[in-house]
């Protein structure tokens, strides 16, 4: 089957309608799950023009955390399999999610290149989970580079967002799911003006280190406890 094409409709009325509904509905879920969010740094989203937002991805519970801070003019990058999940797939498609094929770097790169162009003309932010998959270990997986190529191609800042570890209240393997508090920090934007593709690896490393340090701090874990650098 052909890969889905890029779709950045977050300015369309349909997308705005679905985004509002999804945000309102998903934001109520925290009361049923007994979760509280403590958010800091929202002012860092106030950059002029588009930006790439990168955050850690621990579980489907992140969708609640996403809706707590999601700027209005923002679309997310998701794996294309999500598009085939029936009504949820349809809803998030209409909400403006950009689907990529993680199994084909060539196709994902083509979609990302298109997004780099469109996000500037449409003036939207794009939210990417640079770990590329869910990871609930309390640490970060090595970052994929797509988000950082995208930021450099569009010459827009990268805004890291970090959610504290869920491990103290959520562990599906141990059937642990209690109430809990999630700390969220939106970090200052990292500029990419003047950077080229040669700088992408350094940019990726810089974001990774900053986010890992923040993750450990927010989760009350000493940073030298598991240092992979
Ligand atoms: C209110 C509003 C509601 C809105 C509406 C409802 C919302 C309701 C919420 C739904 C929200 C969904 C949330 C889903 C959450 C996920 O589905 S997470 C999973 C999907 N997301 C991702 O995978 C994103 C992160 N992945 C990437 O960026 C990866 O780099 C890519 C693009 C997939 C490529 O994968 P890869 O080949 O495995 O990765 P990687 O090692 O990075 O790259 C290989 C080579 O290609 C190069 N490369 C990578 N990308 C590029 C590029 N773009 N250009 C040039 N070269 C590149 C790399 O530099 C590398 O080369 P070297 O530097 O090693 O020489
Ligand atoms: C009339 C409208 C009513 C609105 C109802 C809203 C219901 C909620 C709709 C959408 C929010 C849920 C979207 C599900 C997105 C799932 C994201 C996710 O966590 O995907 C996993 C993916 O990251 C990585 O996959 P893997 O870890 O590699 O496997």
CSV table of C-alpha atoms and ligand atoms in Angstrom, one decimal:
chain,number,residue,atom,x,y,z
A,1,UNK,CA,0.0,0.0,0.0
A,2,UNK,CA,1.3,3.5,-0.8
A,3,UNK,CA,2.4,5.5,2.2
A,4,UNK,CA,0.1,8.2,3.3
A,5,UNK,CA,0.9,11.7,2.1
A,6,UNK,CA,1.7,14.6,4.4
A,7,UNK,CA,-1.3,16.4,5.7
A,8,UNK,CA,-1.0,19.6,7.7
A,9,UNK,CA,-4.6,20.6,8.1
A,10,UNK,CA,-4.4,22.1,11.6
A,11,UNK,CA,-5.6,25.5,10.2
A,12,UNK,CA,-8.6,23.9,8.6
A,13,UNK,CA,-11.9,24.2,10.4
A,14,UNK,CA,-12.3,20.4,10.5
A,15,UNK,CA,-9.0,20.0,12.2
A,16,UNK,CA,-9.6,22.8,14.6
A,17,UNK,CA,-13.0,21.3,15.5
A,18,UNK,CA,-11.5,17.8,16.1
A,19,UNK,CA,-8.5,19.2,18.0
A,20,UNK,CA,-10.8,21.1,20.4
A,21,UNK,CA,-12.9,18.0,21.0
A,22,UNK,CA,-10.0,15.7,21.4
A,23,UNK,CA,-8.3,18.1,23.8
A,24,UNK,CA,-11.4,18.7,25.9
A,25,UNK,CA,-12.2,15.0,26.1
A,26,UNK,CA,-8.7,13.7,26.8
A,27,UNK,CA,-8.1,16.4,29.4
A,28,UNK,CA,-10.8,14.9,31.5
A,29,UNK,CA,-9.2,11.4,31.6
A,30,UNK,CA,-6.8,12.4,34.3
A,31,UNK,CA,-9.6,12.6,36.9
A,32,UNK,CA,-10.6,9.0,36.2
A,33,UNK,CA,-6.9,7.8,36.3
A,34,UNK,CA,-6.1,9.9,39.5
A,35,UNK,CA,-3.3,11.7,37.8
A,36,UNK,CA,-2.1,15.3,38.5
A,37,UNK,CA,0.1,17.4,36.2
A,38,UNK,CA,2.4,20.1,37.5
A,39,UNK,CA,3.5,22.2,34.5
A,40,UNK,CA,6.3,24.6,34.3
A,41,UNK,CA,7.8,26.7,31.4
A,42,UNK,CA,4.7,27.1,29.2
A,43,UNK,CA,6.1,30.6,28.3
A,44,UNK,CA,8.8,28.8,26.3
A,45,UNK,CA,6.2,27.9,23.7
A,46,UNK,CA,5.8,31.5,22.9
A,47,UNK,CA,8.3,31.6,20.1
A,48,UNK,CA,7.5,33.6,17.0
A,49,UNK,CA,6.6,31.3,14.1
A,50,UNK,CA,6.9,27.5,13.8
A,51,UNK,CA,9.0,25.2,16.0
A,52,UNK,CA,9.7,21.6,16.5
A,53,UNK,CA,8.6,20.3,19.9
A,54,UNK,CA,10.4,17.1,21.1
A,55,UNK,CA,9.3,15.1,24.2
A,56,UNK,CA,9.9,11.8,25.9
A,57,UNK,CA,7.4,9.1,25.3
A,58,UNK,CA,6.6,6.6,28.0
A,59,UNK,CA,3.2,5.2,27.4
A,60,UNK,CA,-0.2,5.9,25.9
A,61,UNK,CA,-0.8,7.9,29.1
A,62,UNK,CA,1.4,10.6,27.4
A,63,UNK,CA,-1.7,11.5,25.4
A,64,UNK,CA,-3.1,13.0,28.6
A,65,UNK,CA,0.1,14.9,29.2
A,66,UNK,CA,0.2,16.0,25.6
A,67,UNK,CA,-3.2,17.7,25.9
A,68,UNK,CA,-2.2,19.4,29.1
A,69,UNK,CA,0.3,21.6,27.3
A,70,UNK,CA,-0.4,21.2,23.6
A,71,UNK,CA,-0.3,24.6,21.8
A,72,UNK,CA,-3.3,25.3,19.6
A,73,UNK,CA,-1.2,25.6,16.4
A,74,UNK,CA,0.6,22.2,16.7
A,75,UNK,CA,0.4,18.9,14.9
A,76,UNK,CA,2.0,15.6,16.0
A,77,UNK,CA,4.0,13.1,14.1
A,78,UNK,CA,2.8,9.5,14.6
A,79,UNK,CA,3.5,6.0,13.3
A,80,UNK,CA,1.3,5.2,10.3
A,81,UNK,CA,-0.1,2.1,12.0
A,82,UNK,CA,-2.2,4.5,14.2
A,83,UNK,CA,-4.1,5.5,11.1
A,84,UNK,CA,-5.6,2.0,10.8
A,85,UNK,CA,-7.0,1.9,14.4
A,86,UNK,CA,-10.6,2.5,13.4
A,87,UNK,CA,-12.4,5.5,14.8
A,88,UNK,CA,-9.4,6.6,16.9
A,89,UNK,CA,-7.3,6.6,13.7
A,90,UNK,CA,-9.9,8.6,11.8
A,91,UNK,CA,-10.2,11.1,14.7
A,92,UNK,CA,-6.5,11.7,14.9
A,93,UNK,CA,-6.2,11.9,11.1
A,94,UNK,CA,-8.8,14.5,11.1
A,95,UNK,CA,-7.0,16.2,14.1
A,96,UNK,CA,-4.0,16.7,11.8
A,97,UNK,CA,-1.6,14.0,12.9
A,98,UNK,CA,1.2,13.5,10.3
A,99,UNK,CA,1.8,9.8,9.7
A,100,UNK,CA,5.2,8.3,8.9
A,101,UNK,CA,6.4,4.9,8.0
A,102,UNK,CA,9.1,4.1,10.6
A,103,UNK,CA,10.1,1.0,8.6
A,104,UNK,CA,11.1,3.1,5.6
A,105,UNK,CA,13.7,5.8,6.3
A,106,UNK,CA,13.3,7.0,2.7
A,107,UNK,CA,9.6,7.4,2.9
A,108,UNK,CA,9.8,9.0,6.4
A,109,UNK,CA,12.4,11.4,5.2
A,110,UNK,CA,10.3,12.4,2.2
A,111,UNK,CA,7.3,13.1,4.5
A,112,UNK,CA,9.5,15.1,6.9
A,113,UNK,CA,11.0,17.2,4.0
A,114,UNK,CA,7.4,18.1,2.9
A,115,UNK,CA,6.5,19.0,6.5
A,116,UNK,CA,9.6,21.2,6.7
A,117,UNK,CA,8.2,23.3,3.8
A,118,UNK,CA,4.6,23.2,4.9
A,119,UNK,CA,5.1,24.1,8.5
A,120,UNK,CA,6.7,27.3,7.6
A,121,UNK,CA,4.0,28.4,5.1
A,122,UNK,CA,1.2,27.2,7.5
A,123,UNK,CA,3.0,28.6,10.6
A,124,UNK,CA,2.5,25.6,12.7
A,125,UNK,CA,4.5,23.8,15.4
A,126,UNK,CA,5.2,20.0,15.0
A,127,UNK,CA,5.4,17.7,17.9
A,128,UNK,CA,7.8,14.7,17.5
A,129,UNK,CA,8.7,11.9,19.9
A,130,UNK,CA,12.4,11.5,19.1
A,131,UNK,CA,12.7,8.1,20.9
A,132,UNK,CA,10.5,6.8,18.1
A,133,UNK,CA,8.6,4.4,20.3
A,134,UNK,CA,7.2,4.1,23.9
A,135,UNK,CA,9.8,3.6,26.6
A,136,UNK,CA,8.8,3.4,30.3
A,137,UNK,CA,12.2,2.6,31.8
A,138,UNK,CA,12.7,5.9,33.6
A,139,UNK,CA,15.5,6.7,31.1
A,140,UNK,CA,15.6,7.9,27.5
A,141,UNK,CA,16.2,5.7,24.4
A,142,UNK,CA,18.8,7.1,22.0
A,143,UNK,CA,17.1,9.8,19.9
A,144,UNK,CA,16.3,9.3,16.2
A,145,UNK,CA,17.4,12.2,14.1
A,146,UNK,CA,14.3,13.0,12.1
A,147,UNK,CA,13.0,15.8,14.4
A,148,UNK,CA,16.4,17.6,14.3
A,149,UNK,CA,16.8,17.3,10.5
A,150,UNK,CA,13.3,18.8,10.3
A,151,UNK,CA,14.2,21.7,12.6
A,152,UNK,CA,17.4,22.4,10.6
A,153,UNK,CA,15.7,22.1,7.2
A,154,UNK,CA,13.0,24.6,8.3
A,155,UNK,CA,15.5,26.7,10.3
A,156,UNK,CA,13.1,26.7,13.3
A,157,UNK,CA,13.9,26.3,17.0
A,158,UNK,CA,13.6,23.0,18.9
A,159,UNK,CA,11.6,23.2,22.1
A,160,UNK,CA,12.2,20.2,24.4
A,161,UNK,CA,9.4,19.1,26.8
A,162,UNK,CA,10.1,16.6,29.5
A,163,UNK,CA,7.6,14.5,31.5
A,164,UNK,CA,8.9,13.0,34.8
A,165,UNK,CA,9.1,9.2,35.0
A,166,UNK,CA,5.9,7.2,35.4
A,167,UNK,CA,7.7,4.2,37.0
A,168,UNK,CA,6.7,5.0,40.6
A,169,UNK,CA,3.0,4.7,39.8
A,170,UNK,CA,2.7,2.8,36.5
A,171,UNK,CA,4.2,-0.5,35.5
A,172,UNK,CA,2.1,-2.7,33.2
A,173,UNK,CA,4.5,-5.7,33.7
A,174,UNK,CA,3.9,-5.6,37.5
A,175,UNK,CA,0.2,-4.7,37.1
A,176,UNK,CA,1.0,-1.4,39.0
A,177,UNK,CA,-1.2,1.6,38.3
A,178,UNK,CA,-1.9,3.9,41.1
A,179,UNK,CA,-2.6,7.6,41.3
A,180,UNK,CA,0.4,9.9,40.8
A,181,UNK,CA,1.8,13.3,40.0
A,182,UNK,CA,3.5,14.0,36.7
A,183,UNK,CA,5.9,16.9,36.5
A,184,UNK,CA,6.1,18.6,33.1
A,185,UNK,CA,8.8,21.1,32.0
A,186,UNK,CA,8.8,23.0,28.8
A,187,UNK,CA,12.5,24.0,28.3
A,188,UNK,CA,13.8,27.1,26.5
A,189,UNK,CA,13.9,26.9,22.7
A,190,UNK,CA,17.2,25.8,21.1
A,191,UNK,CA,17.9,27.9,18.0
A,192,UNK,CA,18.9,26.3,14.7
A,193,UNK,CA,19.3,29.4,12.5
A,194,UNK,CA,22.4,28.9,10.4
A,195,UNK,CA,22.8,25.2,11.2
A,196,UNK,CA,23.2,22.7,8.4
A,197,UNK,CA,22.7,19.0,8.1
A,198,UNK,CA,26.3,18.6,9.3
A,199,UNK,CA,25.2,20.0,12.7
A,200,UNK,CA,22.2,17.6,13.1
A,201,UNK,CA,24.2,15.0,15.2
A,202,UNK,CA,25.4,17.7,17.6
A,203,UNK,CA,22.0,19.2,17.9
A,204,UNK,CA,20.5,15.8,18.6
A,205,UNK,CA,23.1,15.1,21.3
A,206,UNK,CA,22.6,18.4,22.9
A,207,UNK,CA,18.8,17.9,23.1
A,208,UNK,CA,19.3,14.4,24.4
A,209,UNK,CA,21.6,15.5,27.2
A,210,UNK,CA,19.5,18.4,28.3
A,211,UNK,CA,16.3,16.3,28.3
A,212,UNK,CA,18.0,13.4,30.1
A,213,UNK,CA,19.3,15.7,32.8
A,214,UNK,CA,15.8,17.2,33.2
A,215,UNK,CA,14.1,13.8,33.2
A,216,UNK,CA,16.4,12.7,36.1
A,217,UNK,CA,15.9,15.9,38.0
A,218,UNK,CA,12.1,15.8,37.6
A,219,UNK,CA,12.0,12.2,38.6
A,220,UNK,CA,14.2,12.7,41.7
A,221,UNK,CA,16.9,10.4,40.3
A,222,UNK,CA,20.6,11.3,40.6
A,223,UNK,CA,22.0,12.0,37.1
A,224,UNK,CA,25.1,9.9,37.5
A,225,UNK,CA,22.9,6.8,38.5
A,226,UNK,CA,22.8,5.5,34.9
A,227,UNK,CA,25.1,7.6,32.8
A,228,UNK,CA,25.5,6.3,29.2
A,229,UNK,CA,27.5,9.3,27.9
B,1,LIG,C1,-5.6,19.2,20.3
B,1,LIG,C2,-5.0,18.7,19.1
B,1,LIG,C3,-5.2,17.3,18.8
B,1,LIG,C4,-4.5,16.7,17.7
B,1,LIG,C5,-5.0,15.5,17.1
B,1,LIG,C6,-5.0,14.4,18.0
B,1,LIG,C7,-3.9,14.1,18.7
B,1,LIG,C8,-4.0,12.8,19.3
B,1,LIG,C9,-2.6,12.5,19.6
B,1,LIG,C10,-2.0,11.6,18.6
B,1,LIG,C11,-0.5,11.7,18.9
B,1,LIG,C12,0.2,10.6,18.2
B,1,LIG,C13,1.5,10.3,18.9
B,1,LIG,C14,2.0,9.1,18.2
B,1,LIG,C15,3.4,8.8,18.8
B,1,LIG,C16,4.2,8.0,17.8
B,1,LIG,O1,3.6,7.3,17.0
B,1,LIG,S1,5.9,7.8,18.2
B,1,LIG,C17,6.4,6.9,16.7
B,1,LIG,C18,6.5,7.7,15.5
B,1,LIG,N1,7.4,8.8,15.5
B,1,LIG,C19,8.7,8.7,15.2
B,1,LIG,O2,9.2,7.7,14.9
B,1,LIG,C20,9.5,10.0,15.2
B,1,LIG,C21,10.9,9.8,15.5
B,1,LIG,N2,11.6,9.1,14.4
B,1,LIG,C22,12.4,9.7,13.5
B,1,LIG,O3,12.5,10.9,13.5
B,1,LIG,C23,13.3,8.9,12.6
B,1,LIG,O4,14.5,9.6,12.5
B,1,LIG,C24,12.7,8.5,11.2
B,1,LIG,C25,12.4,9.8,10.4
B,1,LIG,C26,11.4,7.7,11.4
B,1,LIG,C27,13.7,7.6,10.5
B,1,LIG,O5,13.9,6.5,11.2
B,1,LIG,P1,15.3,5.7,11.3
B,1,LIG,O6,15.8,5.5,9.9
B,1,LIG,O7,15.1,4.5,12.1
B,1,LIG,O8,16.1,6.8,12.1
B,1,LIG,P2,17.5,7.5,12.2
B,1,LIG,O9,18.5,6.6,12.8
B,1,LIG,O10,17.2,8.8,12.9
B,1,LIG,O11,17.9,7.9,10.7
B,1,LIG,C28,18.7,7.1,9.8
B,1,LIG,C29,19.5,8.0,8.9
B,1,LIG,O12,18.6,8.9,8.2
B,1,LIG,C30,19.0,10.3,8.5
B,1,LIG,N3,17.7,11.0,8.6
B,1,LIG,C31,16.7,10.8,9.4
B,1,LIG,N4,15.7,11.6,9.2
B,1,LIG,C32,16.1,12.4,8.2
B,1,LIG,C33,15.5,13.6,7.5
B,1,LIG,N5,14.3,14.0,7.9
B,1,LIG,N6,16.3,14.1,6.6
B,1,LIG,C34,17.5,13.7,6.2
B,1,LIG,N7,18.1,12.6,6.8
B,1,LIG,C35,17.4,12.0,7.8
B,1,LIG,C36,19.7,10.2,9.8
B,1,LIG,O13,20.6,11.3,10.0
B,1,LIG,C37,20.5,8.9,9.8
B,1,LIG,O14,21.6,9.0,9.0
B,1,LIG,P3,23.1,9.1,9.8
B,1,LIG,O15,23.1,10.4,10.5
B,1,LIG,O16,23.1,7.9,10.7
B,1,LIG,O17,24.0,9.0,8.7
B,2,LIG,C1,-16.3,12.8,18.6
B,2,LIG,C2,-15.0,12.9,19.1
B,2,LIG,C3,-14.8,12.2,20.4
B,2,LIG,C4,-13.4,12.4,20.9
B,2,LIG,C5,-12.9,11.2,21.6
B,2,LIG,C6,-11.4,11.3,21.8
B,2,LIG,C7,-10.8,10.0,22.1
B,2,LIG,C8,-9.4,10.0,22.2
B,2,LIG,C9,-8.8,10.2,20.8
B,2,LIG,C10,-7.5,10.2,20.6
B,2,LIG,C11,-6.5,10.2,21.6
B,2,LIG,C12,-5.8,8.8,21.6
B,2,LIG,C13,-4.8,8.7,20.5
B,2,LIG,C14,-4.1,7.5,20.5
B,2,LIG,C15,-2.7,7.7,20.1
B,2,LIG,C16,-1.8,6.6,20.6
B,2,LIG,C17,-0.4,7.1,20.8
B,2,LIG,C18,0.6,6.1,21.1
B,2,LIG,O1,1.0,6.0,22.3
B,2,LIG,O2,1.0,5.3,20.1
B,2,LIG,C19,2.1,4.5,20.3
B,2,LIG,C20,3.2,5.0,19.4
B,2,LIG,O3,3.5,6.2,19.9
B,2,LIG,C21,4.5,4.2,19.5
B,2,LIG,O4,4.2,2.9,19.3
B,2,LIG,P1,5.1,1.7,19.8
B,2,LIG,O5,5.5,2.0,21.2
B,2,LIG,O6,6.3,1.7,18.9
B,2,LIG,O7,4.3,0.5,19.7
